[in-house]
Each structure stands twice: as structure tokens, then as C-alpha cells.
Amino acid sequence: MIKKKVLLVGNPNVGKSLIFNGLTGRHQKIGNYPGVTLTHLSGNYSFSDKEIEVIDLPGLYSFNSGNIEEGISHEFIIDNQVDLLINIIDGRRLERNLFLTVQLRAMGIPILAVITFKDKIKSSINLKKLSEKLDMPFLRVSSHEKDDIINLKKKIDVLVSEVSVLSDLILPLNGYEDLIHSISNELDSTILLQKDNLIEKVPSRWIVISVLMNNRDTHNLWPAWIISKIHGILEERSMDHEKISIGLISKYYEIIENVLEETIILDEENSSITITEKIDRLLLDSRIGFVIFAIIMFAVFKITFDVSAPISNGLDLLANLLADSVKSNISNKLFASFIADALIGGVGFILLFIPQIALLFLFISIMEHSGYLARVVFIFDRFLNRIGISGTSIAPLLLGFGCNVPAIMATKSINDHNERTALILVNPFMSCSARLPVYVVITAAIFPEFAGIMIAILYFTGIFIAILVLFILRKTILKGDTTYLLMELPEMSIPPARLTLSRMWLQVKKFAENAASWMALGLIIMWILSITGPKGYIGPDALTDTQLLQRTFIFMLGDIFQPIFQPFAWDARLIVALIFGFIAKEIVISSLGLIYGVSEGTLNAVIISQLSPASGLAFLFFVLLYTPCIGTLFAIKQEIGRKWVIFSILMGLVVAYTVAYIAFIIGSAIF
């Protein structure tokens, strides 16, 4: 089959994910841009005689802000041999969306504009005239209608089959044409430009306009020598770059307004207040909005753990039966212990918590695709501005509920270096899904009647500590000006079931794969340390014999650190589990089963015997806040450097110990 590549590009919240899901169905995967940690979605589908790869780029408003995310997307578009750009446009906000469309059109790459939300557009659009004005094809598509998706696939098939050179779109930029033309001629005649091979990829006119239009850092878009050359020409002519930038942007919007005046007729009958606007009066209220958010999050945690409990119990029963079967059918004790204790009893533990994690991701996906998460960003902006960060920072913080690694990657869209550094450092305080198994088992054992409430308290405590530490960092070692939030709120809608479930599946699959790999490594190491000691091999009997276990390396490791945690009265084996939590937080709870030589069902009784309510409370808060896993530390190093990794480790330990000690004192007073 003939292979073709298309890119989906558009503003945030324009229905890009719906179109992507409609095209690719379940054939999706999460990937990375070459050399960076930003992720993108890719998928594929077959149509006619072609295999079409679809890549969904992050939402962009334009190529004017100078942030890293836009620069990477711009480079990705230019450097990859793309057969077609598909620009997704929200038909309800054409003026704002067409600014990016005109920029994409100027790149000289074959392009198709897809207008979404066609059933909610309050105007009549003359697509034929709009296509003529911008010299590019337009298509109306509803992601919910199969016929529309089929028509889109047919249109893509036609466009990727055509062998044609797209003509340059020359917009009448009166007052700037002479400047653009003269600089373009200089670039065209520059040998270095030919060596960079940019002329073959993109018109020099777009290079000049993009640099002139962007008076911020454009090194993310073009090689430094091009920017330096254009800046040098402006200095020679004593021209103000900022004025040129504002003037060009104004010109673009003026052209877009003129185009829309000739192609759109507003339907006055549909101009009444929408349901979304009525809902927003509550959701965006400075007081009610926070209360609604707290109620929703509490309900999410309560439903998640109450519904998933019986499913997890059933999985636990199956795991125990399988482990018992292995031990009874394999005569070699060492090999039987490795399979039953290290693999089934360890890695198998993570499967018990897939129901909770799946439900949590399901609710997060529902909130995202209904438009509610965007409103959470908005209501938090007013509060977060007071501590020195913008509302956009709440998105990476909330992503931390899933996994801290992609949450740290998501901070790339924040331009202020100090704000971004502070946000990365506090992100591990957001309770990732890997810590969830620890909460579930400990709370079920010690606080069975209030498990859901206790877990909700842990999550809210993580948010509070993150914001508190963020405030301290922004007022001390990471000072800086607050960036202000500019965003469009998507319309509230019922999230499509197929899209919501597919995103949940992708996240659960990724979590399971990562957890299994880290746990396999960590638990095998722990199993070896649990059956060996300074005097050599002890054997798997050490897993069930306390006296033998005290002679192993694993117990010695706990003894070394036990004096530090003496105030909490924690057993050495609990401390060992925390130490191995540095590899991955999932290992904390599964390692307890391995070290104590019991299944999850029996582990409850062990936990009750080893942890009082006060010491259990301290243990939970310590797990919530102490040093992040290896994967997160690696992400911190990659994003902001090694010294901040050391800072993060030390800060996490100090904060976790302090809060755990406070929790122990409060717990002792209450219980």
C-alpha cells in the first residue's frame, strides 16, 4: 500500500481530538517529538490503496508567542515530509482560528481546512467563496456523523494523490510589502540559506513575515543566523521591530475580517443566550466555582474507590489461586518462589488497582472533553495569580494526578523560566496514580469506614502543599513576573463516549506498561535481597520466617534507616518498602506483600498489626510527599538540570517528614 502522512493542526478546543479519533479509531499510540519530551498522538487508517498516518500536534493559537511548544510544532511541520496539513477550525470562532490558517497557508504546504461544530454555527458560511479568497479547500465536518468522516477520508485521498505545487498566498500587506520583498530577496541570494535547505521547504516570504511578526524570541522557529540577519536589516534602517510586529498582526486580522464579511451571514435568530453561557454563570463564579470543583473532585474519588473495590477483590482472589497453584505444582522451591512471590505476588499486585486507575482516568477524560477542565483553569487563574503564577499552570498540576512525568513535560508551554522551574519542582507533590495502590490498601486496613474520605484528603493535601511550596519558591529563590492568561473557553458538551473511552484506555495501557517494567526490575531486586544475606544464600523460606528474614540484606537495609523514622514506630520492612519506592511508587505496596510473605488479603491483617492509626496516617502522608520516582527525577533533570534534581530530592524528604510528623501528632491526639 502507498504510505502517506498528514498532520492535524489547530487551536486548542476546536474538536481536533474528535476528528483524530474519527479518522484513526483505536489505531493510536502516544509518541515523542525527536529529541524532546513533548508527546503527540499518532494513528493510522487504510483507505483506497493508501495507508494514512495521522499525527495530532498540540493545540496552537499561532506561531507568534515564541514558546517552546509552538517552535517544536513549527519545526515538525517543516522538517517532516508531510503530504497534507489538515487545519481544524472551530466554525463558531472563525476570526480567531483563521489567523493560524493564514500562517499555515503561507508555508506553501498542501493544506485542507476542516470546519467543525457545523451544527452549532450561528451563521451561514459560503465555503466556495471562502476557498477562493484563501486559495485552499474547505470542508464542513461533524465528528459524530460517519458520512462526514467518510467524506473527509475521500477528500484526504484526493489531495494526497495530487502532484501539484501549491501557489504562494500573497496577502496585500500594504505598507510592509517593500520591506518584506527586499529582505526576501536578500535571503534568497544567501548561500547559507541554500545549505540549510529551507528554500525547498518553505517560501522565504513566510520566513521574513514570521520573524517580523514575532517581536519575541523566534529562535524556536528559525536558525539564529536568519533572525540575526533580519534584525540587522531593521537596525540599519532604524525600524522599530515591535511596531512592525503589531502592524503586521493588525493587517492579518484586517484581511481576515474583510474575507469573513464577504463569506459569512450572521443568523440573528440563533443569537440568544446558550446553555453553555447559563452554566458558566455558575462554574466561573469566583466562589461557587471553587465549591463545585471541590464537590466534583470529592465525588470522583468516592465513586472511583467504592465502585472499584469489589472488582479488585475478585482480581485478588484469582491472583492468590494462581500463586497457590504455582507453589503446589512446581517442586523447585526457588523457582516456585520466584514465579509466585516475585512475579505473581508482586507485578500481579498492580493489576488489582487497574479498576481504580481506569475509573480515575475516565472521570478526568470526561471533565476534559466536556469542557469543564478549561473552566477549572479559568477559575484558578484569579487565585494562582496571587502566588505568582498564571492559571495555565493548573493544567500541568492536574496532569500530575495521572503521572508526574508527562505533567512535567507539559510545563514547556510556560514561557517564564522561574515559573516553569517552580512548577516542575512542586509537581511531584500532586498525587500520581502510582501512589493510589498504597492509599487503597493502607486506608482499607486502618480506616475501612472512611477509606474514600481519607484518600480524598490525601489528594487535597497534595494540592495544598504544592501551592504552598510554589508560593514560597516564587517569593524567594524563583522570583518573577506573573504571566496573564488568555484563552477561549470551549462550549460545554456531553463528551463523546468513544473518544473518552479511547483516551482512558491509552492512559491505562501506558500506566500498566510502565508500572510492570519498573516493578519487574524492583521486585526482582527485592526478591534477591530477601533470600540472601551477608553469609550468602538463605532461600525462599526467609519470606515466611521472620527469624530468617532478619538475616537478609533487605532487613539490614531497613535497620540502617530505622533510627531516622523512630518517632513513627515503623517496622524496618515498612522503611525498606519506602526505599524501593524510589524506583516506582507502585512498588511500595507490592513490596510489602513480598517482604511480609503474604497476599493482599492477608496483608490487611499485617498492616493493622504493624501500623497504629497515627503511624499509618504518617505513613500515608510520607508516601504522598516524599522524593519522586526515578522516572520523574529523570524528567526533572532533562527539563531543568541536575542541581534541581538534588534540590527536589532534599525538598521532598524534608516536606514529607515534616508533614508526616504533624500527621502523627494529630493522629495520636485523635485516635
XYZ file of C-alpha atoms in Angstrom:
671
model
C 0.000 0.000 0.000
C 1.054 3.600 -0.611
C 2.011 5.331 2.641
C 1.028 8.969 3.247
C 1.457 11.301 6.229
C -0.976 14.013 7.344
C -0.782 16.402 10.300
C -3.719 17.736 12.302
C -3.110 21.347 13.339
C -5.436 23.796 15.058
C -6.246 25.966 18.055
C -6.943 24.289 21.409
C -10.525 23.076 21.936
C -11.571 23.082 18.275
C -12.565 19.414 18.087
C -9.187 18.226 16.803
C -9.190 15.173 19.070
C -12.666 14.219 17.845
C -11.551 14.348 14.214
C -8.372 12.413 15.054
C -10.381 9.738 16.823
C -12.897 9.598 13.976
C -10.148 9.037 11.424
C -7.960 6.580 13.315
C -10.442 4.782 15.595
C -8.469 2.640 18.028
C -5.281 2.557 15.958
C -3.492 5.139 18.124
C -0.282 5.486 20.088
C 1.470 8.149 22.163
C 4.803 9.297 20.723
C 7.519 11.893 21.292
C 8.951 14.609 19.134
C 12.550 13.789 18.137
C 14.987 14.981 20.806
C 12.369 16.400 23.172
C 9.926 15.168 25.781
C 6.716 16.699 24.413
C 4.277 13.989 23.380
C 1.931 13.780 20.417
C -0.710 11.329 19.327
C -0.304 9.350 16.125
C -2.620 6.873 14.466
C -3.349 5.339 11.112
C -6.121 4.126 8.862
C -6.405 2.488 5.459
C -8.413 3.987 2.634
C -8.493 3.039 -1.035
C -4.931 1.915 -1.837
C -3.288 4.036 0.848
C -2.083 3.689 4.437
C -2.582 7.109 6.030
C -0.582 8.071 9.119
C -2.268 10.824 11.126
C -0.273 12.886 13.640
C -2.135 15.131 16.073
C 0.001 18.148 17.026
C -0.612 20.103 20.265
C -3.166 22.916 20.114
C -1.684 26.204 18.853
C -3.132 29.696 18.520
C -0.386 30.959 16.191
C 3.383 30.977 15.718
C 3.732 34.321 17.488
C 4.188 33.623 21.195
C 7.730 32.264 20.968
C 7.069 29.363 23.336
C 8.823 26.012 23.002
C 5.700 24.052 22.089
C 4.909 26.253 19.076
C 8.538 26.151 17.945
C 8.621 22.351 18.065
C 5.348 22.067 16.144
C 6.601 24.566 13.550
C 9.836 22.598 13.120
C 7.903 19.328 12.946
C 5.717 20.667 10.116
C 8.683 21.947 8.096
C 11.220 19.158 8.670
C 8.909 16.210 8.053
C 7.844 15.217 4.588
C 4.168 15.917 5.064
C 1.694 15.099 2.329
C -1.092 17.222 3.782
C -1.798 19.654 6.619
C -5.328 19.398 7.986
C -6.190 22.620 9.772
C -9.078 22.045 12.199
C -11.172 25.210 12.610
C -13.945 25.909 15.121
C -16.767 27.253 12.931
C -18.084 29.313 15.863
C -14.832 31.295 16.152
C -13.671 31.728 12.585
C -11.869 35.053 13.009
C -9.615 33.766 15.803
C -8.983 30.414 14.099
C -8.240 31.775 10.634
C -5.178 33.660 11.930
C -3.365 30.310 12.287
C -4.905 29.120 8.999
C -3.375 32.028 7.073
C 0.015 31.368 8.695
C -0.143 27.677 7.772
C -1.230 28.547 4.231
C 1.826 30.793 3.862
C 4.146 27.817 4.426
C 3.398 26.511 0.945
C 2.465 23.008 2.148
C -0.716 21.339 0.769
C -3.499 22.145 3.217
C -7.139 21.301 3.875
C -9.255 23.336 6.299
C -11.879 21.346 8.215
C -14.627 23.371 9.898
C -16.054 21.627 12.976
C -19.158 22.121 15.133
C -21.195 22.715 11.990
C -24.453 22.077 13.872
C -23.652 24.838 16.373
C -22.569 27.597 13.975
C -24.838 30.651 14.243
C -24.089 31.858 10.718
C -24.169 30.808 7.094
C -20.722 30.245 5.577
C -20.129 30.429 1.833
C -17.407 27.769 1.643
C -16.891 28.174 -2.103
C -16.152 31.880 -1.731
C -14.005 31.305 1.368
C -11.963 28.731 -0.563
C -11.477 31.182 -3.434
C -10.392 34.015 -1.134
C -7.727 31.941 0.651
C -6.959 29.681 -2.341
C -7.377 26.449 -0.368
C -10.080 23.798 0.101
C -12.570 23.950 2.986
C -14.831 21.182 4.266
C -17.555 21.087 6.929
C -17.326 18.025 9.174
C -19.203 16.741 12.198
C -17.132 14.156 14.031
C -20.333 12.449 15.198
C -21.556 11.722 11.666
C -19.986 8.721 9.919
C -20.814 10.103 6.470
C -18.844 13.267 7.244
C -15.796 11.254 8.329
C -16.030 9.156 5.161
C -16.257 12.335 3.064
C -13.207 13.683 4.891
C -11.279 10.495 4.127
C -12.279 10.782 0.454
C -11.099 14.394 0.344
C -7.789 13.464 2.005
C -7.366 10.632 -0.510
C -7.817 13.046 -3.419
C -5.482 15.710 -2.017
C -2.616 13.346 -1.104
C -2.890 11.759 -4.569
C -2.473 15.051 -6.422
C 1.004 16.011 -7.579
C 0.818 19.776 -7.618
C 2.763 22.738 -6.332
C 0.727 24.994 -4.061
C 0.874 28.600 -5.218
C 2.048 31.230 -2.734
C -0.754 33.085 -0.948
C 0.240 36.739 -1.280
C -1.846 38.768 1.147
C -1.952 42.521 0.485
C 0.186 43.758 3.392
C 0.128 47.402 2.337
C 2.855 49.486 3.942
C 5.109 46.461 4.537
C 5.453 44.945 1.044
C 8.668 46.803 0.123
C 10.359 45.739 3.374
C 9.235 42.088 3.045
C 10.222 41.954 -0.634
C 13.704 43.398 -0.117
C 14.533 41.135 2.842
C 13.179 38.087 0.952
C 15.457 38.864 -1.991
C 18.473 39.052 0.330
C 17.615 35.717 1.917
C 17.021 34.090 -1.469
C 20.514 35.056 -2.560
C 22.198 33.891 0.650
C 24.328 30.766 0.237
C 23.768 29.714 3.848
C 20.039 29.560 3.239
C 20.593 27.123 0.377
C 22.765 24.949 2.668
C 20.051 24.892 5.320
C 17.733 23.674 2.545
C 14.965 25.957 3.820
C 14.133 27.410 0.406
C 12.993 23.966 -0.754
C 10.807 23.533 2.338
C 9.137 26.896 2.839
C 8.832 30.220 0.927
C 11.296 32.895 2.010
C 8.358 35.325 2.235
C 6.915 33.298 5.151
C 10.311 33.243 6.888
C 10.518 37.038 6.706
C 6.896 37.637 7.769
C 7.127 35.212 10.713
C 10.256 36.912 12.060
C 8.865 40.425 11.523
C 5.523 39.491 13.057
C 7.134 37.993 16.164
C 8.988 40.573 18.247
C 9.715 37.947 20.936
C 12.299 35.149 20.817
C 11.965 33.436 17.412
C 14.949 31.076 17.792
C 12.385 28.291 18.223
C 11.211 28.913 14.640
C 14.294 29.616 12.518
C 18.110 29.280 12.625
C 19.808 32.028 14.629
C 21.673 33.473 11.610
C 18.388 34.191 9.764
C 16.927 36.030 12.754
C 20.191 37.925 13.259
C 20.280 38.961 9.590
C 16.691 40.264 9.599
C 17.225 42.089 12.892
C 20.391 43.599 11.424
C 18.481 44.918 8.405
C 15.884 46.512 10.699
C 18.627 48.178 12.739
C 20.313 49.501 9.584
C 17.026 51.075 8.542
C 16.283 52.316 12.101
C 12.964 50.474 12.144
C 11.054 49.553 15.327
C 10.502 45.773 15.363
C 7.700 45.955 17.913
C 5.704 48.454 15.810
C 6.191 46.306 12.707
C 5.024 43.232 14.628
C 1.854 44.928 15.889
C 1.203 46.410 12.446
C 1.526 43.065 10.639
C -0.723 41.254 13.127
C -3.319 44.028 12.732
C -3.064 43.703 8.961
C -3.660 39.971 9.138
C -6.786 40.433 11.233
C -7.975 43.208 8.954
C -7.644 40.883 5.951
C -9.436 38.087 7.805
C -12.290 40.455 8.761
C -12.681 41.542 5.132
C -12.760 37.919 3.971
C -15.393 36.982 6.556
C -17.559 39.988 5.699
C -17.830 38.645 2.146
C -18.338 34.985 3.078
C -20.460 34.900 6.259
C -24.032 35.924 7.038
C -24.935 36.024 10.764
C -28.127 34.203 11.713
C -29.781 36.637 14.148
C -32.462 34.112 15.184
C -29.795 31.968 16.911
C -28.135 34.778 18.839
C -29.905 34.070 22.156
C -28.042 33.043 25.315
C -26.733 29.488 25.014
C -26.893 26.699 27.600
C -23.104 26.971 27.983
C -23.382 30.652 28.888
C -26.006 29.832 31.523
C -23.849 27.046 33.007
C -20.790 29.317 33.013
C -22.546 31.783 35.285
C -22.181 29.125 38.000
C -18.938 27.384 37.004
C -16.991 30.630 36.524
C -18.277 32.354 39.652
C -15.333 33.245 41.898
C -16.878 31.474 44.924
C -19.396 28.957 43.620
C -16.888 27.706 41.033
C -14.429 26.586 43.726
C -17.187 24.851 45.713
C -18.394 22.989 42.599
C -14.816 21.907 41.814
C -14.326 20.576 45.365
C -17.645 18.676 45.245
C -16.859 17.178 41.831
C -13.370 16.035 42.864
C -14.676 14.539 46.112
C -17.386 12.666 44.186
C -14.790 11.431 41.669
C -12.626 9.899 44.406
C -15.573 8.486 46.348
C -17.176 6.816 43.301
C -13.811 5.603 41.998
C -12.937 3.650 45.120
C -16.407 2.445 46.072
C -17.152 1.057 42.601
C -13.715 -0.478 42.013
C -13.422 -2.280 45.389
C -15.397 -5.457 44.505
C -13.610 -5.755 41.135
C -10.202 -5.522 42.821
C -11.230 -8.123 45.400
C -12.148 -10.524 42.609
C -8.807 -9.998 40.880
C -7.010 -10.555 44.188
C -8.779 -13.885 44.639
C -7.692 -15.012 41.154
C -4.078 -13.935 41.811
C -3.986 -15.910 45.071
C -5.374 -19.014 43.390
C -2.774 -18.739 40.628
C 0.102 -18.266 43.109
C -1.055 -21.240 45.206
C -1.310 -23.349 42.054
C 2.269 -22.464 41.072
C 3.652 -23.360 44.515
C 1.815 -26.677 44.600
C 2.789 -27.740 41.067
C 6.445 -26.650 40.911
C 8.728 -28.769 43.060
C 11.750 -26.442 42.917
C 11.226 -24.072 45.858
C 13.456 -21.311 44.487
C 11.802 -21.229 41.069
C 8.296 -21.540 42.550
C 9.022 -18.627 44.904
C 10.320 -16.507 42.023
C 7.142 -17.059 39.985
C 4.625 -16.900 42.830
C 6.193 -14.288 45.121
C 8.307 -12.055 42.849
C 6.143 -12.081 39.720
C 2.540 -13.018 40.560
C 2.652 -11.685 44.119
C 4.500 -8.547 43.020
C 3.735 -7.459 39.476
C 0.317 -9.084 39.786
C -0.464 -6.608 42.548
C -0.609 -3.749 40.051
C -3.466 -5.444 38.193
C -5.574 -5.181 41.331
C -5.518 -1.405 41.020
C -6.259 -1.099 37.319
C -10.007 -0.651 38.095
C -9.330 2.387 40.338
C -6.878 3.895 37.879
C -9.186 3.277 34.914
C -12.105 4.994 36.664
C -9.930 7.940 37.710
C -8.699 8.461 34.138
C -12.260 8.037 32.873
C -13.513 10.900 35.053
C -10.554 13.106 34.116
C -11.239 12.398 30.436
C -14.915 13.256 30.893
C -14.020 16.558 32.572
C -11.541 17.374 29.805
C -13.756 16.580 26.823
C -16.877 18.156 28.329
C -15.042 21.491 28.540
C -15.010 21.577 32.345
C -11.221 21.375 32.808
C -10.765 24.561 30.768
C -13.096 26.300 33.223
C -11.077 24.947 36.150
C -8.035 26.663 34.615
C -10.020 29.905 34.362
C -11.339 29.971 37.937
C -7.923 29.065 39.366
C -6.206 31.829 37.385
C -7.506 34.537 39.689
C -6.237 32.657 42.720
C -2.905 31.482 41.274
C -2.012 34.985 40.108
C -1.751 35.982 43.752
C 1.047 33.462 44.336
C 2.970 34.424 41.217
C 1.804 32.002 38.504
C -0.890 32.019 35.828
C -3.977 29.831 35.518
C -2.308 27.821 32.747
C -0.166 26.249 35.482
C -3.155 24.382 36.881
C -3.205 22.121 33.808
C 0.256 20.571 34.458
C -0.642 20.305 38.144
C -3.846 18.386 37.370
C -1.964 16.182 34.910
C 0.150 15.165 37.893
C -2.836 13.141 39.143
C -2.120 10.758 36.282
C 1.670 10.752 36.150
C 4.214 13.377 37.145
C 6.429 12.700 34.113
C 4.064 13.958 31.363
C 2.884 16.675 33.760
C 6.458 17.983 33.967
C 6.731 17.796 30.173
C 3.523 19.839 29.866
C 5.210 22.832 31.549
C 7.060 23.540 28.272
C 4.228 25.863 27.245
C 5.111 28.212 30.154
C 7.477 30.927 28.937
C 8.784 32.308 32.253
C 11.781 30.164 33.250
C 11.453 30.684 37.022
C 7.718 29.992 36.988
C 8.306 26.825 34.981
C 11.116 25.669 37.307
C 8.955 26.222 40.393
C 6.051 24.373 38.819
C 8.262 21.391 37.932
C 9.651 21.224 41.481
C 6.216 21.121 43.142
C 4.579 18.791 40.622
C 5.679 15.615 42.476
C 3.504 16.743 45.398
C 0.479 16.079 43.177
C -0.539 12.513 43.931
C 0.176 10.439 40.822
C -1.818 7.294 40.095
C 1.167 5.111 41.104
C 0.601 6.079 44.757
C -3.035 5.090 44.601
C -2.439 1.391 45.430
C -0.695 2.416 48.671
C -3.622 4.618 49.703
C -6.193 1.942 48.857
C -4.528 -0.853 50.852
C -3.479 1.224 53.897
C -6.784 3.101 54.256
C -8.808 -0.090 53.729
C -6.867 -1.748 56.561
C -6.704 1.120 59.080
C -9.681 3.332 58.153
C -12.108 0.898 56.452
C -15.222 3.013 57.033
C -13.615 6.247 55.828
C -11.253 4.993 53.102
C -12.741 7.172 50.333
C -12.717 10.280 52.529
C -9.139 9.673 53.658
C -7.939 9.267 50.061
C -9.717 12.492 49.068
C -7.962 14.251 51.985
C -4.594 12.976 50.720
C -5.242 14.314 47.228
C -6.371 17.722 48.501
C -3.379 17.856 50.864
C -1.081 17.282 47.887
C -2.695 20.226 46.083
C -2.400 22.426 49.176
C 1.273 21.571 49.771
C 2.091 22.102 46.084
C 0.502 25.563 46.101
C 2.107 26.487 49.444
C 5.612 25.475 48.329
C 5.005 27.154 44.970
C 4.172 30.397 46.767
C 7.354 30.167 48.876
C 9.553 29.434 45.848
C 8.064 32.314 43.821
C 8.612 34.743 46.683
C 12.191 33.615 47.419
C 14.624 31.800 45.111
C 12.465 31.744 41.958
C 11.011 35.233 41.773
C 9.448 36.562 38.591
C 6.578 38.453 36.985
C 3.239 36.710 36.607
C 2.152 35.892 33.073
C -1.504 36.573 32.334
C -3.962 34.057 30.967
C -5.527 34.438 27.523
C -7.776 31.561 26.486
C -11.022 30.670 24.763
C -13.434 28.518 26.707
C -14.823 25.602 24.704
C -18.563 25.077 24.668
C -19.841 22.727 27.357
C -20.957 19.471 25.785
C -21.559 15.807 26.504
C -18.179 14.118 25.902
C -18.270 11.532 23.095
C -18.186 8.049 24.624
C -15.786 6.634 22.024
C -13.226 9.418 22.437
C -13.480 9.402 26.239
C -13.030 5.637 26.492
C -10.185 5.521 23.968
C -8.229 8.206 25.854
C -8.837 6.367 29.124
C -7.590 3.139 27.530
C -4.429 4.805 26.195
C -3.555 6.210 29.630
C -4.314 2.964 31.489
C -2.300 0.972 28.953
C 0.654 3.339 29.292
C 0.447 3.195 33.097
C 0.284 -0.619 33.128
C 3.240 -0.966 30.750
C 5.413 1.478 32.712
C 4.389 0.071 36.087
C 5.039 -3.504 35.023
C 8.528 -2.716 33.718
C 9.624 -0.778 36.804
C 8.014 -3.244 39.173
C 9.590 -6.239 37.451
C 13.025 -4.692 37.958
C 12.413 -3.501 41.510
C 10.697 -6.625 42.754
C 13.290 -8.991 41.313
C 15.998 -6.977 43.109
C 13.961 -7.041 46.320
C 13.294 -10.773 45.996
C 17.030 -11.447 45.638
C 17.826 -9.238 48.654
C 15.082 -11.030 50.622
C 16.532 -14.523 50.154
C 20.234 -13.634 50.553
C 22.343 -12.088 53.289
C 25.938 -11.307 54.302
C 26.513 -15.040 54.851
C 25.194 -15.938 51.404
C 22.083 -17.708 50.111
C 19.274 -18.183 52.679
C 16.411 -19.335 50.482
C 12.728 -18.506 49.878
C 11.821 -19.681 53.391
C 13.058 -16.274 54.562
C 9.908 -14.746 53.053
C 7.723 -16.542 55.593
C 10.149 -16.949 58.504
C 10.754 -13.739 60.493
C 13.982 -15.025 62.066
C 15.443 -15.933 58.668
C 14.300 -12.592 57.218
C 16.292 -10.701 59.879
C 19.465 -12.238 58.412
C 18.790 -10.926 54.882
C 20.128 -7.840 53.114
C 16.607 -6.419 52.848
C 16.154 -6.353 56.631
C 19.628 -4.901 57.160
C 18.781 -2.077 54.770
C 15.717 -1.223 56.844
C 17.724 -1.350 60.080
C 20.166 1.273 58.757
C 17.404 3.871 58.255
C 15.115 2.881 61.108
C 16.575 5.364 63.670
C 15.555 8.264 61.398
C 11.935 7.085 61.448
C 11.908 6.035 65.104
C 9.307 8.741 66.028
C 6.776 6.998 63.770
C 7.380 3.488 65.199
C 7.670 1.978 61.715
C 8.895 -1.570 61.240
C 12.162 -1.968 59.270
C 10.260 -3.684 56.463
C 7.982 -0.662 56.019
C 11.085 1.506 55.613
C 12.501 -0.911 53.036
C 9.283 -0.599 51.035
C 9.657 3.197 51.085
C 13.279 2.933 49.926
C 12.251 0.837 46.949
C 9.529 3.369 46.247
C 12.339 5.477 44.780
C 12.241 3.120 41.793
C 8.494 3.475 41.375
C 5.752 4.247 43.877
C 3.774 1.187 42.730
C 6.441 -0.982 44.350
C 5.724 0.312 47.873
C 2.581 -1.728 48.391
C 3.533 -4.777 46.302
C 6.888 -4.977 48.105
C 5.074 -5.186 51.441
C 3.378 -8.346 50.222
C 6.742 -9.726 49.118
C 8.660 -8.786 52.290
C 5.945 -10.000 54.668
C 5.345 -13.091 52.503
C 1.558 -12.580 52.284
C -1.153 -11.850 49.704
C -3.138 -8.613 49.604
C -5.996 -10.148 51.579
C -3.654 -11.266 54.382
C -1.631 -8.050 54.080
C -4.504 -6.116 55.640
C -4.079 -8.027 58.884
C -0.293 -7.450 58.797
C -0.763 -3.708 58.257
C -3.191 -3.497 61.179
C -0.641 -5.237 63.390
C 2.281 -3.069 62.225
C 0.631 0.369 61.964
C -1.456 2.196 64.525
C -3.919 4.775 63.152
C -1.413 7.551 63.953
C 1.639 5.830 62.442
C -0.476 4.719 59.456
C -1.565 8.307 58.894
C 2.083 9.414 58.971
C 2.989 6.642 56.521
C 0.285 7.765 54.070
C 1.377 11.407 54.129
C 5.025 10.429 53.764
C 4.204 8.347 50.664
C 2.203 11.292 49.297
C 5.058 13.787 49.546
C 8.466 12.111 49.642
C 11.022 12.001 46.838
C 9.523 11.186 43.419
C 10.335 8.061 41.443
C 13.331 7.616 39.142
C 11.274 8.411 36.032
C 10.177 11.759 37.472
C 13.711 12.616 38.612
C 14.975 11.884 35.112
C 12.306 14.174 33.638
C 13.329 16.959 36.063
C 16.987 16.545 35.076
C 16.126 16.651 31.392
C 13.962 19.757 31.730
C 15.800 21.995 34.236
C 19.116 20.328 35.134
C 20.884 18.098 37.657
C 21.128 20.619 40.506
C 17.339 20.863 40.648
C 17.096 17.066 40.878
C 19.151 17.175 44.086
C 17.035 20.084 45.315
C 13.841 18.130 44.538
C 15.048 15.046 46.442
C 16.026 17.026 49.535
C 12.922 19.230 49.464
C 10.648 16.190 49.072
C 12.216 14.389 52.039
C 12.077 17.458 54.307
C 8.469 18.305 53.401
C 7.334 14.670 53.657
C 8.992 14.118 57.045
C 7.605 17.391 58.429
C 4.029 16.768 57.283
C 4.177 13.104 58.364
C 5.339 14.170 61.830
C 2.478 16.687 62.090
C 0.040 13.983 60.911
C 1.443 11.578 63.540
C 0.919 14.124 66.344
C -2.636 14.914 65.172
C -3.387 11.207 64.720
C -2.100 10.409 68.220
C -4.365 13.101 69.671
C -7.458 11.925 67.752
C -7.037 8.149 67.882
